[in-house]
Coordinates of C-alpha atoms in Angstrom, one line a residue:
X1 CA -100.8 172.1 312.9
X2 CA -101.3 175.5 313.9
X3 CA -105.1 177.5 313.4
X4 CA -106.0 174.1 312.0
X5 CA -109.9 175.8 311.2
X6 CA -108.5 178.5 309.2
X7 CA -105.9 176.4 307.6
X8 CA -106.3 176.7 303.5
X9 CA -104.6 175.0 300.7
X10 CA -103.3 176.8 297.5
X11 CA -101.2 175.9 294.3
X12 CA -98.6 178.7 293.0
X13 CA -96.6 178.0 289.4
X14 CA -93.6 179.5 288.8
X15 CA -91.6 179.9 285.6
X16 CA -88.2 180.9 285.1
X17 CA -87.9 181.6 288.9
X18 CA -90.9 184.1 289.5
X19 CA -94.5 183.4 290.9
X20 CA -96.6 183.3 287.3
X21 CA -100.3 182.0 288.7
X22 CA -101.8 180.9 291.6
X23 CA -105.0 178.9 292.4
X24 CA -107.1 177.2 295.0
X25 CA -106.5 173.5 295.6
X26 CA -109.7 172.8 295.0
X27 CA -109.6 174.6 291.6
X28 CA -106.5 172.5 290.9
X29 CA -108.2 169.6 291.9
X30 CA -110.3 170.5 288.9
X31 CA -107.8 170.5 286.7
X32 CA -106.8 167.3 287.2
X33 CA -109.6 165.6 286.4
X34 CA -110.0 167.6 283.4
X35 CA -113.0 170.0 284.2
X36 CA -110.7 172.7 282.6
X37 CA -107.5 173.2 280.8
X38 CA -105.0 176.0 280.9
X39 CA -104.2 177.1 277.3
X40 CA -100.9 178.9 279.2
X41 CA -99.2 176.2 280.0
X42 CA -99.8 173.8 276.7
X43 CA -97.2 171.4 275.7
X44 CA -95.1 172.2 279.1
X45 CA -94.2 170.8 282.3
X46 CA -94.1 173.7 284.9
X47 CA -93.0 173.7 288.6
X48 CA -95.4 174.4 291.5
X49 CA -95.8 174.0 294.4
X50 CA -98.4 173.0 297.0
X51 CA -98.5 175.4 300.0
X52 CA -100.8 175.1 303.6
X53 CA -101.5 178.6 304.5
X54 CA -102.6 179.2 308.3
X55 CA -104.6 182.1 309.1
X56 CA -102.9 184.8 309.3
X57 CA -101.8 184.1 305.8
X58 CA -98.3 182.6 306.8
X59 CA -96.8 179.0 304.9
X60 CA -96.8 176.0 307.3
X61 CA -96.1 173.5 304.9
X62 CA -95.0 173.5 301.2
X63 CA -94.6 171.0 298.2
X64 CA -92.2 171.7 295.2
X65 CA -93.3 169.5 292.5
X66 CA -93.5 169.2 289.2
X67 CA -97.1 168.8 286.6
X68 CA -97.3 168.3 283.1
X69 CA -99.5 169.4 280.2
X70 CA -100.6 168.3 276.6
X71 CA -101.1 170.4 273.9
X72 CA -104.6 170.9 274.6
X73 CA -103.6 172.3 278.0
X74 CA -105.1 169.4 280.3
X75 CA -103.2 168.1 282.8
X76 CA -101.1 164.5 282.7
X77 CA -104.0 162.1 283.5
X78 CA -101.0 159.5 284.9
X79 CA -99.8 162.2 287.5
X80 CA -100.9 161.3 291.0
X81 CA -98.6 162.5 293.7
X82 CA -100.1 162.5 297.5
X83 CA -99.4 166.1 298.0
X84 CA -101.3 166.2 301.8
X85 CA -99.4 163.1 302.5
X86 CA -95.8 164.4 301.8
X87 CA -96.8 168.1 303.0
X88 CA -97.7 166.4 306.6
X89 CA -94.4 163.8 306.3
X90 CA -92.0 166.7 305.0
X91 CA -88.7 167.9 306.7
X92 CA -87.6 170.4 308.5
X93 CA -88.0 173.4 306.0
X94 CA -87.4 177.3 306.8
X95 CA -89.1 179.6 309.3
X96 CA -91.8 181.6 307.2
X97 CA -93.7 183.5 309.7
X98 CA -95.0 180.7 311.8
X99 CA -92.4 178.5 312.7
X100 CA -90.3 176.3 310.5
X101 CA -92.3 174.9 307.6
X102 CA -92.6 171.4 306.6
X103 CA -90.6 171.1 303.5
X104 CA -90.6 168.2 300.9
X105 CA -88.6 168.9 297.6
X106 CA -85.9 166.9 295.6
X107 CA -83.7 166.8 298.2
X108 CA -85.8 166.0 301.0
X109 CA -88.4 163.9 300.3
X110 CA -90.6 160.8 302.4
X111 CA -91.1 159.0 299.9
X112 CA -88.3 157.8 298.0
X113 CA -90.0 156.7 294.6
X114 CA -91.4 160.4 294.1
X115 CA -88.7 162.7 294.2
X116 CA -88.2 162.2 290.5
X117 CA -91.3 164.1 290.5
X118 CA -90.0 166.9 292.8
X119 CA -87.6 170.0 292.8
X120 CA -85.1 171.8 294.6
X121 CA -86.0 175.2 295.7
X122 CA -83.7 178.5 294.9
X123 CA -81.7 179.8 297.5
X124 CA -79.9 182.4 296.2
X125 CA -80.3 185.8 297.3
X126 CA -81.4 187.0 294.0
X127 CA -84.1 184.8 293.3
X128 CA -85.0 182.7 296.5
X129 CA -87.9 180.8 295.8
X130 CA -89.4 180.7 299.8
X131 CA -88.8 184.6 299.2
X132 CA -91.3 184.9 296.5
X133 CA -93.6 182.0 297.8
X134 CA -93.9 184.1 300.8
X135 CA -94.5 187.3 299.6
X136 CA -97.3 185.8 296.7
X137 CA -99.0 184.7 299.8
X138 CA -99.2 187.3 301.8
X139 CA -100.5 189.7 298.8
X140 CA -103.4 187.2 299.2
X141 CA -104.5 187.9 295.6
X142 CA -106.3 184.3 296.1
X143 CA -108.7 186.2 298.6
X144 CA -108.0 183.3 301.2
X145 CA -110.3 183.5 304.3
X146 CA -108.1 185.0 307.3
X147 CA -108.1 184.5 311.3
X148 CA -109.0 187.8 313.2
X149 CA -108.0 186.2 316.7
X150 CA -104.7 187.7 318.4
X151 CA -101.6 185.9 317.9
X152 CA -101.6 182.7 320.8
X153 CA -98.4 183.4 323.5
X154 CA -95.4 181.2 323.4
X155 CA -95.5 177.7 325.0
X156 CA -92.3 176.7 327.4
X157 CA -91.0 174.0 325.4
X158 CA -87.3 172.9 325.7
X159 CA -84.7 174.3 323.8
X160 CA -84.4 173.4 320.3
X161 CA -82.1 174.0 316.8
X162 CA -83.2 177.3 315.3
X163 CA -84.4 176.7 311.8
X164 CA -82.0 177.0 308.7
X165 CA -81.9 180.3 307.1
X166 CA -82.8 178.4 304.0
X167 CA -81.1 182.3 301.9
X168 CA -84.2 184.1 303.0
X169 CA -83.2 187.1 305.4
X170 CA -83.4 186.5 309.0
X171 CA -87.0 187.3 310.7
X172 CA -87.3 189.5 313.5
X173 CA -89.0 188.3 316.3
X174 CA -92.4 189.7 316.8
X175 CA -92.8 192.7 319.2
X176 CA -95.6 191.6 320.9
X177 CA -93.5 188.5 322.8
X178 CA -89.7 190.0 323.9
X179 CA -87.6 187.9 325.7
X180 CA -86.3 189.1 329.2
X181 CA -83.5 187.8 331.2
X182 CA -85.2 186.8 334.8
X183 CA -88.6 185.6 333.8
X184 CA -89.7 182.2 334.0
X185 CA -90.5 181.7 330.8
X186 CA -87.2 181.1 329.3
X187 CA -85.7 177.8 330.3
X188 CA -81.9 179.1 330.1
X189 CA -82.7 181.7 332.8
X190 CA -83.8 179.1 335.3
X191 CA -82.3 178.3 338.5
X192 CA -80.4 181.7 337.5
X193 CA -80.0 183.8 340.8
X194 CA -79.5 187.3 340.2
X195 CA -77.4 188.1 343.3
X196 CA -74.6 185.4 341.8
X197 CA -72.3 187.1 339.3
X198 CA -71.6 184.0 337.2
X199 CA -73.9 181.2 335.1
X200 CA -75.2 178.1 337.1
X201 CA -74.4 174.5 335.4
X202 CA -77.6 173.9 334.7
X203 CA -77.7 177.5 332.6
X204 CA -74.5 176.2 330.9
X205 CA -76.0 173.1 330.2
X206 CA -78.7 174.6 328.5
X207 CA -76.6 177.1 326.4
X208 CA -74.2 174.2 325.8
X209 CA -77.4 172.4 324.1
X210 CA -78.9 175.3 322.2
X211 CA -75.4 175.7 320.9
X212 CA -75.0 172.1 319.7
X213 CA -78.5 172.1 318.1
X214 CA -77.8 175.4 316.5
X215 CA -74.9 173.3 315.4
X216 CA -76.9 170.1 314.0
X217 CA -79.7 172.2 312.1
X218 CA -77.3 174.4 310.3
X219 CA -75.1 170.6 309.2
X220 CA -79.0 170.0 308.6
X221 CA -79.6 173.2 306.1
X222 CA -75.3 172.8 304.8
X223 CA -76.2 168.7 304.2
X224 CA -79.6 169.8 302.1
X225 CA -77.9 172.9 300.4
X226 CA -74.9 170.5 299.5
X227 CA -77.6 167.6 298.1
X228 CA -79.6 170.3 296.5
X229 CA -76.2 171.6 294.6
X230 CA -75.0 167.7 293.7
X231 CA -78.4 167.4 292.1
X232 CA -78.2 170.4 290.1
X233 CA -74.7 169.4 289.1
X234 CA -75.7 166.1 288.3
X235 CA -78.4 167.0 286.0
X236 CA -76.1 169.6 284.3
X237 CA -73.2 166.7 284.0
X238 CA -75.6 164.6 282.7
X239 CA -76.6 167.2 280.1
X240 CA -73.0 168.1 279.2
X241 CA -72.5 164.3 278.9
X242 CA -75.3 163.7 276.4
X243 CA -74.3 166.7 274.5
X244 CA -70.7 165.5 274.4
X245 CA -71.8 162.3 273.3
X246 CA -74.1 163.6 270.2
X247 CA -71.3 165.3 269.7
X248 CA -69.1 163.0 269.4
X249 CA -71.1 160.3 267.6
X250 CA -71.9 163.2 265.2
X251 CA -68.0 163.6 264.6
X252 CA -67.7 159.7 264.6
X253 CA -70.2 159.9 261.7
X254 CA -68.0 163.0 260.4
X255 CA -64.9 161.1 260.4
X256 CA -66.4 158.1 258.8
X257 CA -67.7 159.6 256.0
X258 CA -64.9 161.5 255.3
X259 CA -62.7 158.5 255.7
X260 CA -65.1 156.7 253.2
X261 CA -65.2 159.4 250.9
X262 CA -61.4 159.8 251.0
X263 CA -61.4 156.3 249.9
X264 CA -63.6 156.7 247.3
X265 CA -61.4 159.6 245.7
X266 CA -58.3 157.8 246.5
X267 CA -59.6 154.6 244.3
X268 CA -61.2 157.3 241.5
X269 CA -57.4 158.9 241.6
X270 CA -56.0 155.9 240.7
X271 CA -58.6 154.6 237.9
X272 CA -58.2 158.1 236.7
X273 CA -54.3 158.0 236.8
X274 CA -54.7 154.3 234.7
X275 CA -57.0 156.2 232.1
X276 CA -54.5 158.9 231.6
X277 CA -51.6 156.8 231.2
X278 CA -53.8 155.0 228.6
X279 CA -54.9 157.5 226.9
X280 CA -51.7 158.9 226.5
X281 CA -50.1 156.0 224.9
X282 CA -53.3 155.7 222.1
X283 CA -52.5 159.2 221.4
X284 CA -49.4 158.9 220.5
X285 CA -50.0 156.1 218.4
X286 CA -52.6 158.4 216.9
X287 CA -50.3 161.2 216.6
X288 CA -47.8 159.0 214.5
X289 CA -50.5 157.4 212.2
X290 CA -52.1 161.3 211.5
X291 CA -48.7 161.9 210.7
X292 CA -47.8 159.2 208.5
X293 CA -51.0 159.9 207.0
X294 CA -51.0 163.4 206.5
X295 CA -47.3 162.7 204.6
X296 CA -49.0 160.4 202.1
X297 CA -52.0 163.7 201.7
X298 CA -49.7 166.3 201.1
X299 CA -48.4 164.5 198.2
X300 CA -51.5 164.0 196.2
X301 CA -53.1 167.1 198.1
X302 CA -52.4 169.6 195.1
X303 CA -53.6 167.6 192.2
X304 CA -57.0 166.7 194.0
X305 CA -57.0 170.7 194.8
X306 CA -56.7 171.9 191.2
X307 CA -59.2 169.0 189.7
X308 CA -61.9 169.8 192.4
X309 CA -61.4 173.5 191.6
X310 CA -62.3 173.1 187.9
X311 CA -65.2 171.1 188.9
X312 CA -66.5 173.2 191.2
X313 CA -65.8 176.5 188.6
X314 CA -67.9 174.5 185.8
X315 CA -70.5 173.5 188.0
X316 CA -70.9 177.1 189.2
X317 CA -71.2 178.1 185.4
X318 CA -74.0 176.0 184.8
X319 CA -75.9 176.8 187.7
X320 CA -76.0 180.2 187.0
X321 CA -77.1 180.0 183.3
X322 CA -79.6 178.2 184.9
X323 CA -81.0 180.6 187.4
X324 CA -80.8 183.2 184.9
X325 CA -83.2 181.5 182.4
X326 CA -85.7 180.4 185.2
X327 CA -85.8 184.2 186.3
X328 CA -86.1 185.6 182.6
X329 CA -89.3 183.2 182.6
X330 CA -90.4 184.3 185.7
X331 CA -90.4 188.0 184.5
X332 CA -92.2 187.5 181.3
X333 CA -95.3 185.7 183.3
X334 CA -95.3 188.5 185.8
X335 CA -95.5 190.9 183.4
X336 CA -98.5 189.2 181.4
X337 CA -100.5 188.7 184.7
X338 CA -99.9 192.4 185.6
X339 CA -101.3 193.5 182.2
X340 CA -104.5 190.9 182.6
X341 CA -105.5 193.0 185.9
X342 CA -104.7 196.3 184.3
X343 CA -107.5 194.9 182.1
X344 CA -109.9 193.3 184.9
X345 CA -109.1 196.7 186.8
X346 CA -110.6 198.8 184.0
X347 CA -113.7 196.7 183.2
X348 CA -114.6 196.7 186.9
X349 CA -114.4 200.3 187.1
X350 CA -117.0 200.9 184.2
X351 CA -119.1 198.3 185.2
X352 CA -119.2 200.3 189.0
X353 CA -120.1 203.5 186.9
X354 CA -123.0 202.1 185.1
X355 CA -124.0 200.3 188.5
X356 CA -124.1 203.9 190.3
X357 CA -125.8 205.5 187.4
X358 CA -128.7 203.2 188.0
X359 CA -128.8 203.1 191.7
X360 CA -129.7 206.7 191.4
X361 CA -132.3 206.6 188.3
X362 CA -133.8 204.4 190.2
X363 CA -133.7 206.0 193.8
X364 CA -135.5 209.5 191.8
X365 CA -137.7 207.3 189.7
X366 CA -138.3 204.7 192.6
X367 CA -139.3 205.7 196.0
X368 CA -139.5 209.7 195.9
X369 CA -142.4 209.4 193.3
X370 CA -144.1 206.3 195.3
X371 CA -144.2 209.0 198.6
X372 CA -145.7 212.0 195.9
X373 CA -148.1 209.8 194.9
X374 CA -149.6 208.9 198.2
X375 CA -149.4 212.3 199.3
X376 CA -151.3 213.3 196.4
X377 CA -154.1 211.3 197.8
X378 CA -154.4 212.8 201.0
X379 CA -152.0 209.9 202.7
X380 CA -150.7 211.3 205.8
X381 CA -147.3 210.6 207.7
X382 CA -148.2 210.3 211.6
X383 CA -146.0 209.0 214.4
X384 CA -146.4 209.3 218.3
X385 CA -143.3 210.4 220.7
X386 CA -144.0 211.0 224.4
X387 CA -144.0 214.5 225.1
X388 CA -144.6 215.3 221.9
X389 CA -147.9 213.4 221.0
X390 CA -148.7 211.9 217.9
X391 CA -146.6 214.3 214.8
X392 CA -148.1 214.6 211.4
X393 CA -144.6 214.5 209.4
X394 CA -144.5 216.6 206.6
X395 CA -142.7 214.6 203.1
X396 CA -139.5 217.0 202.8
X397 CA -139.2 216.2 206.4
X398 CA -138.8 212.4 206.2
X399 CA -135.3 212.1 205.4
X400 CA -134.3 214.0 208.6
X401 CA -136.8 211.7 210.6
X402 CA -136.1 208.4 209.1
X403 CA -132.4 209.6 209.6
X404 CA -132.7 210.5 213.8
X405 CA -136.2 210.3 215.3
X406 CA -135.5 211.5 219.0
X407 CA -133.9 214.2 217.5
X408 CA -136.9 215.2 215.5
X409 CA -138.9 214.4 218.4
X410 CA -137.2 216.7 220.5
X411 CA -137.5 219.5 217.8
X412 CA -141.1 220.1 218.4
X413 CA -141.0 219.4 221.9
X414 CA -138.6 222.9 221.5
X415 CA -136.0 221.1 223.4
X416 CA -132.3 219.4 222.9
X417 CA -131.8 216.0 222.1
X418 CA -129.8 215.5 225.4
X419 CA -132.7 217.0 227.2
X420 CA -135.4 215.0 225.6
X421 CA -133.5 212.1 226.0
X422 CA -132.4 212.6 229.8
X423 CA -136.5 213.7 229.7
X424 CA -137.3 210.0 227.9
X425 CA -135.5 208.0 230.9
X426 CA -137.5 210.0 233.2
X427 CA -140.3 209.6 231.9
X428 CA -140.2 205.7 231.6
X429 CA -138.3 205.1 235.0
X430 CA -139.2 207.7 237.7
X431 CA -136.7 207.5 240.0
X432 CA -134.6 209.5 242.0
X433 CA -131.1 210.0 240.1
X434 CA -129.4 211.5 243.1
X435 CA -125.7 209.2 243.2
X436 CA -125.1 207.1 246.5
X437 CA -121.4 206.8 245.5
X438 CA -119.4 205.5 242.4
X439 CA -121.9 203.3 241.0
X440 CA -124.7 203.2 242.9
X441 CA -128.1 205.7 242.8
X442 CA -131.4 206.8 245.2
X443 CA -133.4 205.1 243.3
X444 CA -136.2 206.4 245.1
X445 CA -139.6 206.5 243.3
X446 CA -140.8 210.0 242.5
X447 CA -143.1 211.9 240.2
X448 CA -143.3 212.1 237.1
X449 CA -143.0 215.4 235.0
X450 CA -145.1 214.7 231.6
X451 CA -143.8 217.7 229.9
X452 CA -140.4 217.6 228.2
X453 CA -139.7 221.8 228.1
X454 CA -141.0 221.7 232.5
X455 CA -138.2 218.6 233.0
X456 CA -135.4 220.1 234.7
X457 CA -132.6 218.2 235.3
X458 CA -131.0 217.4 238.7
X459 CA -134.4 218.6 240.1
X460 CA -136.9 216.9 238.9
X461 CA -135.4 213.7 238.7
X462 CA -134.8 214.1 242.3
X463 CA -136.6 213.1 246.0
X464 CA -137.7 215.5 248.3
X465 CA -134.1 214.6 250.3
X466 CA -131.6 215.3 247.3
X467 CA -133.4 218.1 245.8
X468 CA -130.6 220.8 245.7
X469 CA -131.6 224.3 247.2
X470 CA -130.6 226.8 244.3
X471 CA -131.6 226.0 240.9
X472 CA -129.9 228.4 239.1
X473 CA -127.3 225.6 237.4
X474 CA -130.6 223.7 235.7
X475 CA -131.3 225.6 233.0
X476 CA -133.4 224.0 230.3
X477 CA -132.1 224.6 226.7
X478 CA -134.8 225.5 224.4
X479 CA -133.5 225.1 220.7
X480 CA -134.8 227.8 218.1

């Protein structure tokens, strides 16, 4: 093999006919013993193939073969192809950049029991899969080491078949090695004397045998193209044959169960038709006993009419005498209960008078003269508010007290009751009120103003951060 030291070997995927990732052999090497897994290619069995790159980046051998992959994206552990063995024992394949490549695929393979686990390339112009293989490689995206040493000059070597254009577009030779008529390194110009106006037989000989094996590798590339194609059609026949026979075992199936089902309505026709003619006969023997019967009815029909009718009047007559009694009863005993709570009504009602009457006798004889009494004796009323201290509370004050107590309280600290009571939480909880958002506050501890009438609100139940700048909106409401 050609630049044998800066030979390399790399693995290209492709799927649906394009190049879709390339690796090192050593990396997939690595995914074969199940180092790592490719998520990508989970559940699937893609194509690849196994290239040898010389260096100066150009395919001399190549592999098309096929790997598959569970659905945790490792590779089939029972997979083992020699891939270096069938690269080295491949066929003639086509001419990449460095000569013709050896090729094993489907059609052309060593080793008879593994081309089951091979493919046939694509040679159509569209989608020629040497075409992309050669142009992945020589992007190089796989960073492979290259050879900086000038390209080595052609051997002599005997004539031999050109390689098979394999549908990739014919390579011009490179400029750096023209072939000249008269030089004696082309073995059809020698023993060619330039003075004679005609070709030698030896010259003839050898055009004669370039011609044939020009001949033989293109019934070469036609034999592979032609197995290639017979594969393909094969695996679609077989397709088409295994769809046409679900198919038709699914219409087998059809046909049957129609053909059973027809039977069953064709037997459920006929036990119907033997009900129907049965039932047709009972009802006429019905219909001619309703009729004899209804002939023996209509003749005693009018006197049972008239006696039933007279029954049914006297019956009627007595009911209703009756219901009229039971209701005439019913009145008189609502009536006599309706006057009984007329009576309850009316004793109720005095006895909530006189009840009233002493409830207040008692409230002005009671309470009122117990408070007179102790302040007659120098007993004084004294409770404690913050802010306001401890308040002597006068006697004609105490129902107002006893009735609101922060509201007193904030009387003599000469400010609202929704001040004194914003004041209160204040002064029990110092904390910054400033609102965070919907339902949440500072809550950042602050001091604390003992003072109702100096407590101004949004100021100083506020931190240094939310104080507001202008005060003029806090006004403290003093009541008169």
């Amino acid at each position: 093999m050609l630049d044998s030291a800066y030979s390399n070997e790399a693995v290209v995927f492709f799927e649906d006919g394009a190049v879709s990732k390339e690796m090192t052999y050593s990396e997939f090497e690595a995914i074969l013993d199940g180092v790592v897994g490719m998520d990508d290619f989970a559940g699937d069995t893609l194509k690849a193939v196994f290239v040898v790159v010389n260096g100066r980046l150009k395919v001399t051998a190549a592999v098309l073969f096929k790997v598959g992959f569970d659905r945790q994206g490792y590779a089939d552990r029972a997979w083992n192809l020699p891939l270096r063995h069938l690269a080295d024992t491949g066929g003639s394949g086509p001419d990449m950049g460095a000569g013709a490549i050896k090729l094993a695929c489907k059609s052309q393979c060593s080793v008879a029991w593994h081309a089951s686990s091979l493919w046939d390339p694509d040679m159509s112009p569209k989608s020629n899969t040497f075409v992309r293989l050669r142009d992945a490689i020589a992007e190089n995206r796989l960073c492979l080491p290259t050879s900086s040493e000038p390209e080595p000059p052609l051997v002599q070597a005997p004539p031999q078949a050109a390689p098979p254009n394999w549908g990739m577009p014919p390579s011009q030779p490179p400029a750096s090695r023209p072939q000249q008529w008269g030089q004696g390194g082309d073995t059809i110009n020698s023993g060619w004397d330039s003075d004679d106006s005609g070709l030698t037989e030896s010259q003839l000989a050898a055009l004669e045998q370039e011609h044939r094996n020009k001949i033989a590798a293109l019934i070469k590339q036609q034999r592979l193209h032609i197995q290639t194609l017979k594969n393909e059609a094969e695996l679609e026949l077989q397709g088409t044959r295994l769809k046409l026979e679900k198919e038709l075992e699914l219409a087998r199936q059809e046909v049957s169960r129609l053909r059973n089902e027809h039977e069953s309505l064709h037997a459920q026709n006929i036990a119907l038709r033997e009900q129907n003619e049965a039932q047709r006969k009972q009802l006429e023997t019905m219909k001619r006993t309703r009729q004899l019967e209804l002939q023996a009815a209509q003749q005693t029909e009018k006197a049972e009419v008239e006696a039933l009718r007279k029954q049914y009047q006297e019956q009627m007559k007595q009911k209703i005498q009756e219901e009229t009694a039971k209701l005439k009863e019913d009145i008189e005993l609502r009536n006599m209960e309706l006057m009984y709570r007329h009576d309850v009504a009316k004793q109720l009602r005095e006895e909530l008078t006189h009840l009233r009457k002493d409830k207040i006798r008692l409230v002005h004889e009671g309470g009122d003269k117990f408070l007179e009494r102790l302040e007659a004796l120098g007993v004084s009323f004294i409770a404690f508010h913050p802010g306001a201290g401890h308040v002597s509370i006068l006697l004609s004050d105490m129902p107002s007290y006893m009735e609101n107590p922060i509201a007193y309280a904030a009387n003599k600290c000469l400010v609202s009751e929704e001040h004194y009571r914003t004041w209160l939480d204040h002064y029990q909880k110092p904390e910054c009120q400033a609102p965070l958002s919907s339902d949440k506050k500072c809550g950042c501890r602050i001091g604390r103003v003992d003072v109702p009438s100096q407590f101004v609100v949004g100021d100083s139940d506020r931190c240094e951060k939310h104080k507001p700048r202008s005060y003029g909106d806090n006004v403290v409401t003093f009541r008169g």
